[in-house]
XYZ file of C-alpha atoms in Angstrom:
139
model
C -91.723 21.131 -117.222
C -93.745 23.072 -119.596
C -95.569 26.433 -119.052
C -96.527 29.408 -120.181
C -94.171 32.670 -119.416
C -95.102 36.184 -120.337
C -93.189 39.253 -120.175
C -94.865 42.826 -119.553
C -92.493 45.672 -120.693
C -93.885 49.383 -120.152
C -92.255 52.425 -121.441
C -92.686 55.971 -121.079
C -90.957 58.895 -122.414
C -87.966 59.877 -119.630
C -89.386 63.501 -118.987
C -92.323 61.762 -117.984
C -90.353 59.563 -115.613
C -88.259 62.589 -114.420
C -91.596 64.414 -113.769
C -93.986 61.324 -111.987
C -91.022 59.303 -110.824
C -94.030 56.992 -109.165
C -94.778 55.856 -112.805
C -91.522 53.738 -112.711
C -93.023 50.649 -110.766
C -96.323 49.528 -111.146
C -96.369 49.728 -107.363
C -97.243 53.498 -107.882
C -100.051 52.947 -110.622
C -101.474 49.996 -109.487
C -104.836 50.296 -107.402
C -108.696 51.707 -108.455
C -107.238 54.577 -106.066
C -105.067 55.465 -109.794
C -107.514 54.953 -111.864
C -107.994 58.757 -112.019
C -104.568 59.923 -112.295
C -104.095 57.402 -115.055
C -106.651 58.689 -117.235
C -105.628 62.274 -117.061
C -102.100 60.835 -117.640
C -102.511 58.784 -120.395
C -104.378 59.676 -123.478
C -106.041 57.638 -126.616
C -103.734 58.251 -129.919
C -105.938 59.837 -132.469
C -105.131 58.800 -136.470
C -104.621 61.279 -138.313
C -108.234 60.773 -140.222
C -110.423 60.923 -137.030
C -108.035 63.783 -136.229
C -109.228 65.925 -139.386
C -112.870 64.089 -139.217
C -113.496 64.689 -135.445
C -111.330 67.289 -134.046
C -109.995 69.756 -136.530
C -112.876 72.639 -136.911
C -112.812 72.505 -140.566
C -111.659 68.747 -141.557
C -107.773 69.622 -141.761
C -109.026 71.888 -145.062
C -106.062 74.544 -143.826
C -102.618 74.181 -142.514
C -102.436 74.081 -139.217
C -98.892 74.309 -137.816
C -99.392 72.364 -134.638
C -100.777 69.439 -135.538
C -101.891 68.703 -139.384
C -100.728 70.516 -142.691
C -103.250 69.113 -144.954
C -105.822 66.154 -144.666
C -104.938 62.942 -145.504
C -104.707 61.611 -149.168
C -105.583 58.095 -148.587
C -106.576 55.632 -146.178
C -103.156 54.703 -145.657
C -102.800 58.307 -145.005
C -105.714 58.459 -142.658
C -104.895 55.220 -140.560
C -101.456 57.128 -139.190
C -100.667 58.051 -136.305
C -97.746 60.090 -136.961
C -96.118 61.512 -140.683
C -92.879 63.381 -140.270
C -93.161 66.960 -141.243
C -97.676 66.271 -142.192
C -99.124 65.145 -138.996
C -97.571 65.462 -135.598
C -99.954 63.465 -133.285
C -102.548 64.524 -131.281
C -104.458 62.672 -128.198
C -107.809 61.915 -126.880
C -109.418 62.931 -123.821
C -109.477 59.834 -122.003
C -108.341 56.642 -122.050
C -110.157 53.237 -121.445
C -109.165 52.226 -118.067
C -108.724 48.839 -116.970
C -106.179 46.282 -117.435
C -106.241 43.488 -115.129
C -102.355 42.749 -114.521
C -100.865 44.060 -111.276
C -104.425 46.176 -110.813
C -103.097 48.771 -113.086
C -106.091 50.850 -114.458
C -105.301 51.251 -118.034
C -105.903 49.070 -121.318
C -105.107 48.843 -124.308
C -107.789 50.423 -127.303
C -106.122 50.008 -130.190
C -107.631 48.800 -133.350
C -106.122 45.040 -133.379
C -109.942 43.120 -133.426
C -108.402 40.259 -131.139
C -106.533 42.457 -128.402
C -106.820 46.106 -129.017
C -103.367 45.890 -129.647
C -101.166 48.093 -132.111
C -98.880 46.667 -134.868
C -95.746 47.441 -134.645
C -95.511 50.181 -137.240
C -98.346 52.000 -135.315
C -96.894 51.734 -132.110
C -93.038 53.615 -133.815
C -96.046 56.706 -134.806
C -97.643 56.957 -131.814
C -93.413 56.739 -130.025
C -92.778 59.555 -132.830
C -95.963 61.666 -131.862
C -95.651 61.343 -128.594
C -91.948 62.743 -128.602
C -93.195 65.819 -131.307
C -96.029 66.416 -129.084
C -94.195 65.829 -125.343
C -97.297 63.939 -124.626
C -97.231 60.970 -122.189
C -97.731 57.135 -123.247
C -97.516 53.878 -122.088
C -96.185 51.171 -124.509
């Protein structure tokens, strides 16, 4: 027999889970009825450039404790999600609802051109910003 078998995995920070216990099965966030609640649940990660270029009032050009010391040096800089001890996270105001698999109104926006998947290294930043931050996500 041959076939193709595919494995979903979600994960979510456990104060999350100990504060929506419903966001444990995808019984509870299944349905357009969630759609809502998702969305104010779980944000977009912002990169650290688009951060200082969209959000910051003046471009990251002074420390700010919270979220960015400095602006980024580099592109490789700017594409971050997360830099220990430089940039702490932060998250948009929405997220792009929609993914198809058990009715679950969320999807996936990140820059991967095929997907709008995350590599790997992206998705241990936006882990790493969302613990700094205690800001919900969905891996």
């Amino acid at each position: 027999a041959s076939g193709y078998n595919e494995k979903h995995n979600w994960y979510i920070p456990k104060s999350l889970a100990k504060e929506n216990p419903m966001l444990l099965s995808y019984f509870g966030i299944g349905g357009e009825d969630k759609r809502q609640m998702m969305a104010e649940i779980f944000k977009r990660p912002t990169t650290w450039g688009d951060y200082c270029q969209f959000v910051s009032a003046d471009n990251c050009s002074t420390s700010s404790v919270d979220t960015a010391v400095r602006a980024p040096i580099d592109e490789n800089e700017a594409e971050k999600y997360f830099v220990e001890g430089l940039f702490t996270g932060n998250w948009g105001n929405y997220a792009v609802p929609v993914i198809h698999y058990f009715d679950i109104a969320v999807a996936s926006d990140g820059p991967g051109q095929a997907n709008g998947s995350y590599g790997y290294s992206a998705m241990l930043e936006i882990w790493a910003a969302a613990n700094a931050t205690k800001s919900p996500v969905l891996m």
